[in-house]
Coordinates of N, CA and C in Angstrom, one line a residue:
Chain A
G4 N -43.5 1.5 -96.4 CA -42.8 3.0 -95.3 C -41.8 1.9 -95.1
E5 N -41.2 3.4 -93.6 CA -39.8 2.8 -93.3 C -40.7 2.2 -91.4
N6 N -40.1 1.3 -91.3 CA -39.7 1.2 -89.9 C -38.7 1.1 -89.2
V7 N -39.0 1.9 -87.7 CA -37.4 2.4 -87.3 C -37.6 0.8 -85.9
E8 N -36.6 0.4 -85.2 CA -36.8 -0.7 -84.4 C -35.0 0.3 -83.1
Q9 N -35.6 0.4 -82.1 CA -34.8 1.1 -81.4 C -34.7 -0.6 -79.9
H10 N -33.2 -0.3 -80.0 CA -33.2 -1.2 -78.5 C -31.9 -0.6 -77.6
P11 N -32.1 -1.0 -75.8 CA -32.9 -2.0 -75.1 C -34.2 -0.3 -75.2
S12 N -35.0 -0.8 -75.0 CA -36.4 0.1 -74.3 C -36.1 1.4 -73.0
T13 N -34.7 0.3 -71.9 CA -34.3 0.9 -70.7 C -33.5 0.6 -70.8
L14 N -32.0 1.4 -70.0 CA -31.0 1.2 -69.7 C -30.0 1.8 -68.6
S15 N -29.3 1.4 -67.5 CA -29.5 1.9 -66.4 C -27.9 1.6 -66.9
V16 N -27.4 2.8 -65.9 CA -25.6 2.7 -66.2 C -24.7 3.4 -64.8
Q17 N -24.1 3.2 -64.4 CA -23.7 4.0 -63.2 C -22.7 5.6 -64.4
E18 N -23.0 6.4 -63.5 CA -22.1 7.7 -64.0 C -20.7 7.7 -64.4
G19 N -20.4 7.7 -65.0 CA -18.6 7.4 -66.0 C -18.8 6.1 -66.9
D20 N -19.5 5.5 -66.8 CA -19.8 4.5 -67.3 C -20.1 4.9 -69.0
S21 N -20.1 4.1 -69.7 CA -20.4 4.5 -71.2 C -22.0 3.6 -71.9
A22 N -22.8 4.3 -72.2 CA -23.8 3.9 -72.9 C -23.4 3.6 -74.4
V23 N -24.4 2.9 -74.5 CA -24.8 2.5 -76.2 C -27.1 2.1 -76.4
I24 N -27.2 2.6 -77.6 CA -28.1 2.4 -78.3 C -28.3 2.2 -79.5
K25 N -29.0 1.0 -79.1 CA -28.9 0.9 -81.4 C -30.3 1.1 -82.1
C26 N -30.1 0.8 -83.3 CA -31.0 0.8 -84.1 C -31.4 0.5 -85.6
T27 N -32.5 0.0 -86.0 CA -32.4 -0.6 -87.4 C -33.5 -0.1 -87.6
Y28 N -33.4 0.4 -89.1 CA -34.4 1.1 -90.5 C -34.7 0.2 -90.8
S29 N -35.8 1.0 -92.1 CA -36.1 -0.6 -93.2 C -35.8 0.3 -94.8
D30 N -35.8 1.5 -94.4 CA -35.7 1.7 -95.6 C -34.4 2.1 -96.6
S31 N -34.3 1.1 -97.3 CA -32.3 1.5 -98.2 C -32.5 3.2 -98.2
A32 N -33.8 4.2 -98.6 CA -33.3 4.8 -99.4 C -33.1 6.4 -98.4
S33 N -33.7 6.4 -96.8 CA -33.0 6.6 -95.8 C -31.7 7.7 -95.7
N34 N -31.6 8.9 -95.7 CA -30.2 9.0 -95.9 C -29.5 10.4 -94.6
Y35 N -30.6 10.3 -93.6 CA -30.6 11.7 -92.6 C -31.3 10.6 -91.6
F36 N -30.3 10.5 -90.1 CA -30.2 9.6 -89.2 C -30.4 10.9 -88.1
P37 N -31.2 11.3 -87.4 CA -30.6 12.2 -86.4 C -31.2 11.3 -85.0
W38 N -30.7 12.2 -84.1 CA -31.1 11.5 -82.6 C -31.1 12.3 -81.4
Y39 N -31.9 12.4 -80.3 CA -33.3 13.8 -80.1 C -33.4 12.9 -78.5
K40 N -33.1 13.2 -77.1 CA -33.3 13.7 -76.2 C -34.2 14.1 -75.7
Q41 N -35.4 14.0 -74.6 CA -36.5 14.2 -74.8 C -36.6 14.2 -73.1
E42 N -36.2 15.1 -71.9 CA -36.8 15.3 -71.3 C -38.1 14.6 -70.3
L43 N -38.7 14.7 -69.2 CA -39.8 14.1 -68.9 C -40.5 16.0 -69.4
G44 N -41.6 15.6 -69.7 CA -42.6 17.2 -70.1 C -42.2 17.6 -71.2
K45 N -40.5 17.1 -71.5 CA -40.7 18.5 -72.6 C -40.5 18.0 -74.0
R46 N -40.0 19.2 -75.0 CA -39.9 18.6 -76.3 C -38.4 18.1 -76.7
P47 N -38.7 17.6 -77.3 CA -37.5 16.2 -78.3 C -36.5 17.6 -78.4
Q48 N -35.2 17.3 -77.9 CA -34.0 18.5 -78.7 C -33.0 17.3 -79.8
L49 N -32.3 17.8 -80.6 CA -31.6 17.5 -81.5 C -29.7 17.4 -80.8
I50 N -29.5 15.5 -80.9 CA -28.2 16.1 -79.9 C -26.9 15.7 -80.7
I51 N -27.7 15.1 -82.0 CA -26.4 14.2 -82.6 C -27.2 13.2 -84.0
D52 N -26.6 14.6 -85.2 CA -27.5 13.9 -86.7 C -26.4 13.3 -87.5
I53 N -26.6 12.3 -88.6 CA -25.1 11.6 -89.1 C -26.6 11.5 -91.0
R54 N -25.4 11.8 -91.7 CA -26.1 11.4 -92.9 C -25.5 10.1 -93.6
S55 N -26.0 9.9 -94.7 CA -25.6 8.9 -95.2 C -24.2 8.8 -96.1
N56 N -23.3 10.0 -96.3 CA -22.3 9.4 -97.0 C -21.4 9.7 -95.6
V57 N -21.5 9.8 -94.2 CA -20.6 9.3 -93.1 C -21.0 8.5 -92.3
G58 N -19.8 7.5 -91.8 CA -19.7 7.1 -91.0 C -20.2 7.2 -89.4
E59 N -19.4 7.9 -89.0 CA -19.5 8.8 -88.0 C -19.0 9.9 -87.7
K60 N -20.1 10.4 -86.7 CA -19.5 11.0 -86.3 C -19.8 11.5 -85.0
K61 N -19.3 12.8 -84.3 CA -18.9 12.9 -83.3 C -19.0 14.1 -82.2
D62 N -19.7 14.0 -81.2 CA -19.4 15.3 -80.9 C -19.4 15.9 -79.3
Q63 N -17.6 15.8 -78.9 CA -17.7 15.7 -77.2 C -17.9 14.1 -77.1
R64 N -19.0 14.7 -76.2 CA -18.5 12.3 -75.9 C -19.7 11.9 -76.3
I65 N -20.4 12.2 -77.6 CA -21.7 12.1 -77.3 C -21.4 11.5 -79.3
A66 N -21.7 10.1 -79.8 CA -21.2 10.3 -81.4 C -22.1 8.9 -81.9
V67 N -22.2 9.2 -82.8 CA -23.3 8.4 -83.9 C -22.8 7.7 -85.1
T68 N -22.6 6.0 -84.8 CA -22.2 5.2 -86.7 C -23.4 5.0 -87.1
L69 N -23.0 4.9 -88.5 CA -24.1 4.4 -89.1 C -23.6 3.5 -90.1
N70 N -24.4 2.1 -90.6 CA -23.8 1.1 -91.2 C -25.3 0.8 -91.6
K71 N -24.5 1.5 -92.9 CA -25.8 1.5 -94.0 C -26.5 0.3 -95.1
T72 N -24.9 -0.4 -94.7 CA -25.5 -2.2 -95.3 C -26.1 -2.3 -94.8
A73 N -25.7 -2.8 -93.5 CA -26.2 -3.3 -92.4 C -27.9 -2.5 -92.3
K74 N -28.2 -1.9 -92.4 CA -29.6 -0.7 -92.4 C -29.1 -0.5 -90.9
H75 N -28.4 -0.4 -90.0 CA -28.3 0.7 -88.6 C -27.2 1.3 -87.7
F76 N -28.1 2.5 -87.1 CA -26.7 3.1 -86.6 C -27.1 3.2 -84.7
S77 N -25.6 3.6 -84.6 CA -25.7 3.5 -82.7 C -25.4 5.3 -82.2
L78 N -25.9 5.0 -81.1 CA -25.6 6.1 -80.2 C -24.7 5.6 -78.9
H79 N -23.6 6.2 -79.1 CA -23.0 6.1 -77.7 C -22.5 7.6 -77.1
I80 N -22.9 7.1 -75.9 CA -22.3 8.4 -75.0 C -21.7 7.6 -73.9
T81 N -20.0 8.4 -73.4 CA -19.2 8.1 -73.2 C -19.5 9.4 -71.3
E82 N -18.8 8.4 -70.9 CA -18.2 9.2 -70.0 C -19.9 9.7 -69.0
T83 N -20.8 8.8 -68.5 CA -22.0 9.2 -68.6 C -22.4 10.4 -66.9
Q84 N -23.3 11.1 -67.3 CA -23.5 12.3 -65.7 C -25.2 12.5 -65.9
P85 N -25.1 11.8 -64.4 CA -26.3 12.4 -64.1 C -27.9 13.1 -64.9
E86 N -26.9 14.1 -65.8 CA -28.0 14.8 -66.2 C -28.5 14.5 -67.9
D87 N -27.6 13.6 -68.0 CA -27.9 12.3 -69.3 C -28.9 12.2 -69.0
S88 N -29.2 11.7 -67.9 CA -31.1 10.5 -67.5 C -31.8 11.1 -68.4
A89 N -32.9 10.6 -69.6 CA -33.8 11.5 -70.2 C -34.9 10.2 -71.3
V90 N -34.9 10.1 -72.4 CA -35.5 9.3 -73.2 C -34.7 10.0 -74.3
Y91 N -34.6 8.8 -75.0 CA -33.6 8.9 -76.7 C -34.1 8.5 -77.3
F92 N -34.3 8.7 -78.5 CA -34.8 8.5 -79.6 C -34.4 8.3 -80.9
C93 N -34.2 7.3 -81.7 CA -33.6 7.7 -83.0 C -34.7 7.9 -84.2
A94 N -34.2 8.5 -85.3 CA -35.6 8.4 -86.5 C -34.5 8.6 -87.5
A95 N -35.0 8.0 -88.6 CA -34.9 8.1 -89.9 C -36.0 8.8 -91.1
E96 N -34.5 9.5 -91.5 CA -36.0 10.2 -92.5 C -36.0 9.9 -94.1
N97 N -37.6 9.8 -94.5 CA -38.2 9.1 -94.9 C -39.1 9.8 -95.9
S98 N -38.8 9.6 -97.3 CA -39.5 10.7 -97.8 C -41.0 10.7 -98.8
G99 N -41.9 11.3 -99.1 CA -43.3 10.5 -99.3 C -44.5 11.4 -99.4
A100 N -44.4 11.2 -100.7 CA -45.9 12.5 -101.0 C -45.5 13.8 -100.8
G101 N -44.2 14.4 -101.3 CA -43.7 15.1 -101.5 C -43.0 15.6 -99.9
S102 N -43.0 15.1 -99.1 CA -42.3 15.5 -97.7 C -41.4 14.9 -97.0
Y103 N -40.5 15.5 -96.3 CA -39.3 14.5 -95.4 C -40.0 14.3 -94.2
Q104 N -40.1 13.0 -93.9 CA -40.9 12.7 -92.4 C -39.9 12.4 -91.6
L105 N -40.2 12.4 -90.1 CA -39.4 11.3 -89.1 C -39.8 10.3 -88.8
T106 N -39.5 9.3 -89.6 CA -40.3 8.1 -88.1 C -38.8 7.7 -87.2
F107 N -39.9 8.2 -86.5 CA -39.0 7.5 -84.6 C -38.7 6.4 -84.2
G108 N -38.0 5.4 -83.4 CA -38.5 4.6 -82.8 C -38.8 5.3 -81.5
K109 N -38.8 3.8 -81.1 CA -40.0 3.8 -79.6 C -39.5 4.3 -78.4
G110 N -37.9 4.8 -77.7 CA -37.4 5.3 -77.4 C -36.2 3.9 -76.5
T111 N -35.9 5.3 -75.7 CA -34.8 4.3 -74.8 C -34.5 5.1 -73.2
K112 N -35.4 4.8 -72.4 CA -35.5 5.2 -71.7 C -33.9 4.7 -70.9
L113 N -33.0 5.8 -70.6 CA -31.8 5.8 -69.9 C -31.0 6.8 -68.3
S114 N -31.2 5.3 -67.3 CA -30.6 6.1 -66.5 C -29.6 5.6 -65.5
V115 N -29.0 7.4 -65.5 CA -27.5 7.2 -65.0 C -27.3 7.3 -63.5
I116 N -27.1 7.0 -62.6 CA -27.3 5.8 -61.6 C -26.0 7.0 -61.0
P117 N -26.1 7.7 -59.7 CA -24.8 8.4 -59.3 C -23.6 7.7 -58.6
Chain B
N16 N -35.8 35.6 -81.1 CA -37.0 35.4 -81.8 C -37.1 33.6 -80.6
A17 N -38.7 33.4 -80.7 CA -38.6 32.8 -79.2 C -38.7 31.2 -79.2
G18 N -38.4 30.8 -80.7 CA -38.6 29.9 -80.5 C -39.9 29.2 -81.4
V19 N -40.5 27.4 -81.3 CA -42.2 27.6 -82.2 C -43.1 27.3 -80.4
M20 N -43.7 27.9 -81.0 CA -44.8 27.8 -80.0 C -45.6 27.8 -80.5
Q21 N -45.9 26.6 -78.8 CA -47.1 25.8 -79.1 C -48.4 26.1 -78.1
N22 N -49.5 26.0 -78.3 CA -50.7 26.4 -77.3 C -52.3 25.5 -77.3
P23 N -52.5 25.1 -76.3 CA -52.0 25.3 -75.3 C -51.3 24.6 -74.1
R24 N -50.7 24.3 -73.4 CA -49.8 23.4 -73.0 C -50.4 22.0 -72.9
H25 N -51.4 22.1 -72.1 CA -52.6 21.4 -71.4 C -53.9 21.5 -71.9
L26 N -54.4 20.9 -72.4 CA -55.7 20.8 -72.9 C -56.7 20.1 -72.3
V27 N -57.8 19.4 -71.8 CA -58.7 19.0 -70.6 C -60.0 18.8 -71.8
R28 N -60.7 17.9 -72.5 CA -61.4 17.5 -72.9 C -62.5 16.5 -73.0
R29 N -63.9 17.0 -72.5 CA -65.0 15.8 -72.3 C -64.9 14.9 -74.3
R30 N -65.3 13.9 -73.7 CA -65.5 13.0 -74.9 C -66.6 13.6 -75.9
G31 N -66.2 13.8 -76.8 CA -67.5 14.5 -77.7 C -66.6 16.4 -78.2
Q32 N -65.8 16.6 -77.4 CA -66.0 17.5 -77.5 C -64.8 18.0 -78.9
E33 N -64.2 19.7 -78.9 CA -63.1 19.4 -80.0 C -62.5 20.1 -78.9
A34 N -61.2 19.6 -79.8 CA -59.8 20.2 -79.3 C -58.9 21.1 -80.5
R35 N -58.9 21.9 -80.1 CA -57.6 23.2 -81.0 C -56.6 23.6 -81.1
L36 N -55.0 22.7 -81.0 CA -54.6 23.2 -81.1 C -53.5 24.1 -82.5
R37 N -52.9 24.5 -81.3 CA -52.1 26.3 -82.8 C -50.5 25.9 -82.0
C38 N -50.2 25.9 -82.8 CA -48.1 25.9 -83.4 C -47.8 27.8 -84.5
S39 N -47.0 27.9 -83.4 CA -46.4 29.0 -84.5 C -45.1 29.5 -84.6
P40 N -44.9 29.1 -86.0 CA -43.2 28.6 -86.6 C -42.8 29.6 -85.8
M41 N -40.7 29.4 -85.8 CA -40.7 30.4 -85.6 C -40.1 31.4 -87.3
K42 N -39.8 32.4 -86.4 CA -39.1 33.5 -87.3 C -38.8 33.1 -88.3
G43 N -39.3 33.5 -89.5 CA -38.8 32.7 -91.1 C -39.4 31.2 -92.0
H44 N -39.6 30.7 -90.7 CA -40.2 29.2 -91.1 C -41.5 28.7 -91.7
S45 N -41.1 28.5 -93.4 CA -42.9 28.6 -93.7 C -43.0 27.2 -94.0
H46 N -42.5 26.5 -92.9 CA -42.6 24.8 -93.0 C -43.1 24.1 -91.9
V47 N -44.7 23.3 -91.6 CA -44.9 22.9 -90.8 C -45.0 21.8 -90.6
Y48 N -44.6 20.7 -89.4 CA -44.7 19.5 -89.2 C -45.2 19.1 -87.8
W49 N -46.7 18.6 -87.9 CA -47.1 17.7 -87.0 C -46.9 16.1 -86.3
Y50 N -46.8 16.2 -85.2 CA -46.3 14.4 -85.0 C -47.2 14.1 -83.7
R51 N -47.4 12.7 -83.0 CA -48.2 12.5 -82.1 C -47.6 11.5 -81.8
Q52 N -47.6 11.9 -79.7 CA -46.8 11.3 -78.8 C -47.5 10.8 -78.5
L53 N -47.8 9.1 -78.3 CA -48.7 8.1 -77.5 C -47.5 8.0 -76.9
P54 N -48.5 7.5 -74.7 CA -47.7 7.4 -74.0 C -47.0 6.8 -73.7
E55 N -44.9 7.3 -73.4 CA -44.1 5.3 -73.4 C -44.0 4.9 -75.0
E56 N -44.2 6.1 -76.1 CA -44.2 5.6 -77.7 C -42.8 7.1 -78.6
G57 N -42.8 6.9 -79.0 CA -42.0 7.8 -80.7 C -43.2 8.1 -81.0
L58 N -42.5 9.6 -81.6 CA -43.3 10.2 -81.9 C -43.9 10.0 -83.2
K59 N -45.6 10.3 -84.2 CA -45.6 9.8 -85.2 C -46.1 10.9 -86.0
F60 N -45.6 11.1 -87.3 CA -45.7 12.0 -88.4 C -47.3 12.3 -88.5
M61 N -47.7 13.3 -88.8 CA -49.5 12.9 -88.4 C -49.1 14.2 -90.3
V62 N -49.2 15.1 -90.3 CA -49.4 15.9 -91.2 C -48.3 16.7 -91.3
Y63 N -48.0 17.7 -93.3 CA -47.0 18.2 -93.0 C -47.5 19.8 -93.6
L64 N -47.3 20.8 -93.7 CA -47.7 21.9 -94.2 C -47.0 22.7 -94.5
Q65 N -47.7 23.9 -95.5 CA -47.0 24.8 -96.1 C -47.6 26.3 -95.9
K66 N -47.5 27.4 -96.0 CA -48.4 28.2 -95.9 C -49.9 28.3 -96.9
E67 N -50.7 27.8 -96.0 CA -51.9 28.2 -97.1 C -51.9 26.7 -97.6
N68 N -51.3 26.1 -97.9 CA -51.2 24.0 -98.4 C -50.9 23.0 -97.4
I69 N -51.9 22.0 -97.6 CA -51.6 20.8 -97.0 C -50.5 19.9 -97.7
I70 N -49.2 19.5 -97.8 CA -48.7 18.7 -98.4 C -48.2 17.2 -98.4
D71 N -48.7 17.4 -97.2 CA -49.1 15.4 -96.7 C -49.6 15.3 -95.5
E72 N -50.5 14.8 -96.3 CA -51.1 14.3 -94.8 C -51.5 12.7 -94.2
S73 N -50.0 11.8 -94.9 CA -50.7 10.7 -95.2 C -51.0 10.1 -93.7
G74 N -50.6 10.8 -92.6 CA -50.4 10.5 -91.4 C -51.3 10.6 -90.8
M75 N -52.3 11.3 -91.3 CA -53.8 11.9 -90.1 C -54.5 10.9 -90.4
P76 N -55.4 11.0 -89.1 CA -56.7 9.8 -89.9 C -57.4 10.7 -90.1
K77 N -58.5 10.1 -91.0 CA -59.2 10.6 -92.1 C -60.3 10.7 -91.8
E78 N -61.2 11.0 -90.1 CA -62.2 11.0 -90.2 C -61.5 11.8 -88.7
R79 N -62.3 13.2 -88.2 CA -62.5 14.0 -87.1 C -61.1 14.9 -86.8
F80 N -60.2 14.9 -88.1 CA -58.8 15.3 -87.3 C -58.7 16.3 -89.1
S81 N -58.0 17.0 -88.9 CA -57.6 18.5 -89.4 C -56.6 19.3 -89.5
A82 N -56.2 20.2 -90.3 CA -54.8 21.2 -90.1 C -55.0 22.3 -91.3
E83 N -55.0 23.1 -90.7 CA -54.3 24.0 -91.5 C -53.5 25.8 -91.0
F84 N -52.7 25.4 -92.3 CA -51.3 26.6 -92.0 C -51.8 27.8 -92.7
P85 N -53.2 28.9 -92.2 CA -53.6 29.8 -92.7 C -52.1 31.0 -93.0
K86 N -52.7 32.0 -94.6 CA -51.2 33.2 -94.5 C -50.7 33.6 -93.4
E87 N -51.9 34.4 -92.4 CA -51.5 34.9 -91.6 C -52.0 33.9 -90.4
G88 N -51.1 34.1 -88.9 CA -51.7 33.4 -87.8 C -51.0 32.1 -87.7
P89 N -51.4 31.2 -86.9 CA -50.5 30.1 -86.2 C -51.5 28.3 -87.1
S90 N -50.4 27.7 -87.4 CA -50.7 26.4 -87.7 C -52.0 25.6 -87.0
I91 N -53.0 25.5 -87.2 CA -54.2 25.3 -86.0 C -54.3 23.1 -86.8
L92 N -54.0 22.7 -85.7 CA -54.8 20.8 -85.9 C -55.8 21.3 -84.9
R93 N -56.7 20.5 -85.5 CA -58.2 20.4 -85.2 C -59.1 18.8 -84.9
I94 N -59.4 18.7 -83.4 CA -59.5 17.6 -83.7 C -61.3 17.4 -83.1
Q95 N -61.9 17.0 -84.2 CA -63.9 17.2 -84.1 C -64.4 15.7 -82.7
Q96 N -65.1 15.8 -81.9 CA -65.7 14.8 -81.0 C -64.1 14.2 -80.7
V97 N -63.6 14.5 -79.8 CA -62.6 13.2 -79.5 C -63.0 12.0 -78.7
V98 N -62.0 11.7 -78.2 CA -62.5 10.0 -77.7 C -61.0 10.0 -77.0
R99 N -61.3 9.1 -76.2 CA -60.2 9.2 -74.8 C -58.9 8.6 -76.0
G100 N -59.1 7.3 -76.6 CA -57.6 7.6 -77.4 C -56.7 8.3 -78.3
D101 N -57.5 9.8 -78.4 CA -57.4 10.9 -79.0 C -56.2 11.7 -77.5
S102 N -55.8 11.3 -76.5 CA -55.2 11.7 -75.2 C -54.0 11.4 -75.5
A103 N -53.1 12.0 -76.5 CA -51.0 12.5 -76.4 C -50.8 13.6 -76.5
A104 N -50.3 13.7 -76.1 CA -48.8 14.6 -76.3 C -48.2 15.0 -77.6
Y105 N -48.7 15.7 -78.2 CA -49.1 16.8 -80.2 C -48.2 18.3 -79.7
F106 N -46.9 17.0 -80.9 CA -45.7 18.5 -80.7 C -45.4 18.8 -83.1
C107 N -45.0 20.1 -82.9 CA -45.4 20.8 -84.4 C -43.6 21.1 -84.4
A108 N -43.2 20.5 -85.2 CA -42.1 21.5 -85.7 C -41.7 22.4 -87.1
S109 N -41.0 23.1 -87.0 CA -40.9 24.4 -88.1 C -39.8 24.0 -88.7
S110 N -39.5 24.3 -89.6 CA -38.9 24.7 -90.4 C -38.4 25.1 -91.7
P111 N -37.5 25.7 -91.3 CA -37.3 27.0 -93.5 C -37.2 26.1 -94.1
S112 N -36.5 25.1 -94.3 CA -36.3 24.3 -96.0 C -37.2 23.3 -95.9
G113 N -38.1 22.8 -95.2 CA -39.1 21.9 -95.1 C -38.4 20.3 -94.9
T114 N -37.2 20.3 -94.8 CA -36.1 19.0 -94.6 C -36.4 19.0 -92.6
P115 N -36.0 17.6 -92.6 CA -35.7 17.5 -90.8 C -34.8 17.9 -90.7
D116 N -33.5 18.3 -91.3 CA -32.4 18.8 -90.7 C -32.6 20.4 -90.0
G117 N -32.9 21.0 -90.2 CA -33.8 21.8 -90.6 C -34.9 22.0 -88.9
Y118 N -35.6 20.9 -88.4 CA -36.6 20.9 -87.4 C -36.4 21.9 -85.9
T119 N -36.7 22.1 -85.7 CA -37.1 22.9 -84.1 C -38.2 22.3 -83.8
F120 N -38.8 21.7 -82.8 CA -39.9 21.1 -81.9 C -40.3 22.3 -80.5
G121 N -41.8 22.1 -81.1 CA -42.1 23.2 -80.3 C -42.6 22.5 -78.9
S122 N -42.8 22.7 -77.3 CA -42.5 21.6 -76.1 C -44.2 21.6 -76.8
G123 N -44.9 21.5 -77.5 CA -46.1 20.4 -77.4 C -47.3 20.9 -76.3
T124 N -48.4 20.2 -77.0 CA -49.8 20.3 -76.4 C -50.3 18.8 -75.4
R125 N -50.2 18.9 -74.5 CA -50.1 17.6 -74.2 C -52.4 17.6 -73.4
L126 N -53.3 16.7 -75.0 CA -54.7 17.0 -74.8 C -55.0 15.6 -73.6
T127 N -55.9 15.7 -73.1 CA -56.4 14.6 -72.0 C -57.8 15.1 -72.5
V128 N -58.7 13.6 -72.4 CA -59.6 13.6 -73.0 C -60.5 12.9 -71.8
V129 N -61.0 13.3 -71.0 CA -61.9 12.5 -70.3 C -63.5 12.2 -70.1

């Protein structure tokens, strides 16, 4: 099955700096990679995603890069703001037994210091 | 559109009792996924259902856990004879197509077993 590793587990940055979170996956057949933001006690919310036919995708201050050969993908947040503080999860889609599941990383707790 | 509705939001059960978690998908969505999130961990896939059918239950423990999605009404995740290790947040996601790029997560049910 798919295995997703995520680093770092915690990240503190000064407001205005950039934050980078990295993930690796094991199943070369995976082709959909979403990133979720989860605030304390709330639901995971999709912030950006990328498919394997694309190497990079950007949405305002957030970007995701994908290297299929190396099986890793990264989340980049620029000009961080205090409201970016949350736990971020990467995930990879894997298909099995007729379903399309997501395998999640263990999360990165991002703290943006004002 | 009220989004994916889960209830109850918080559930406390004594060891040995039964827990019933409900998930009403978004209007027009006929695909439901259940995930479990242990403290400080990512979400882990449990089961995927379509109306009246369990499509993939490969992530669900074989004993004590069951799920259904009847023709009418919400999807139900049932945990019999709960143990302390069942304490977690349980999230469901619904999708119009069965693929993760259409996921919307509910707010989750936080189960505490005392």
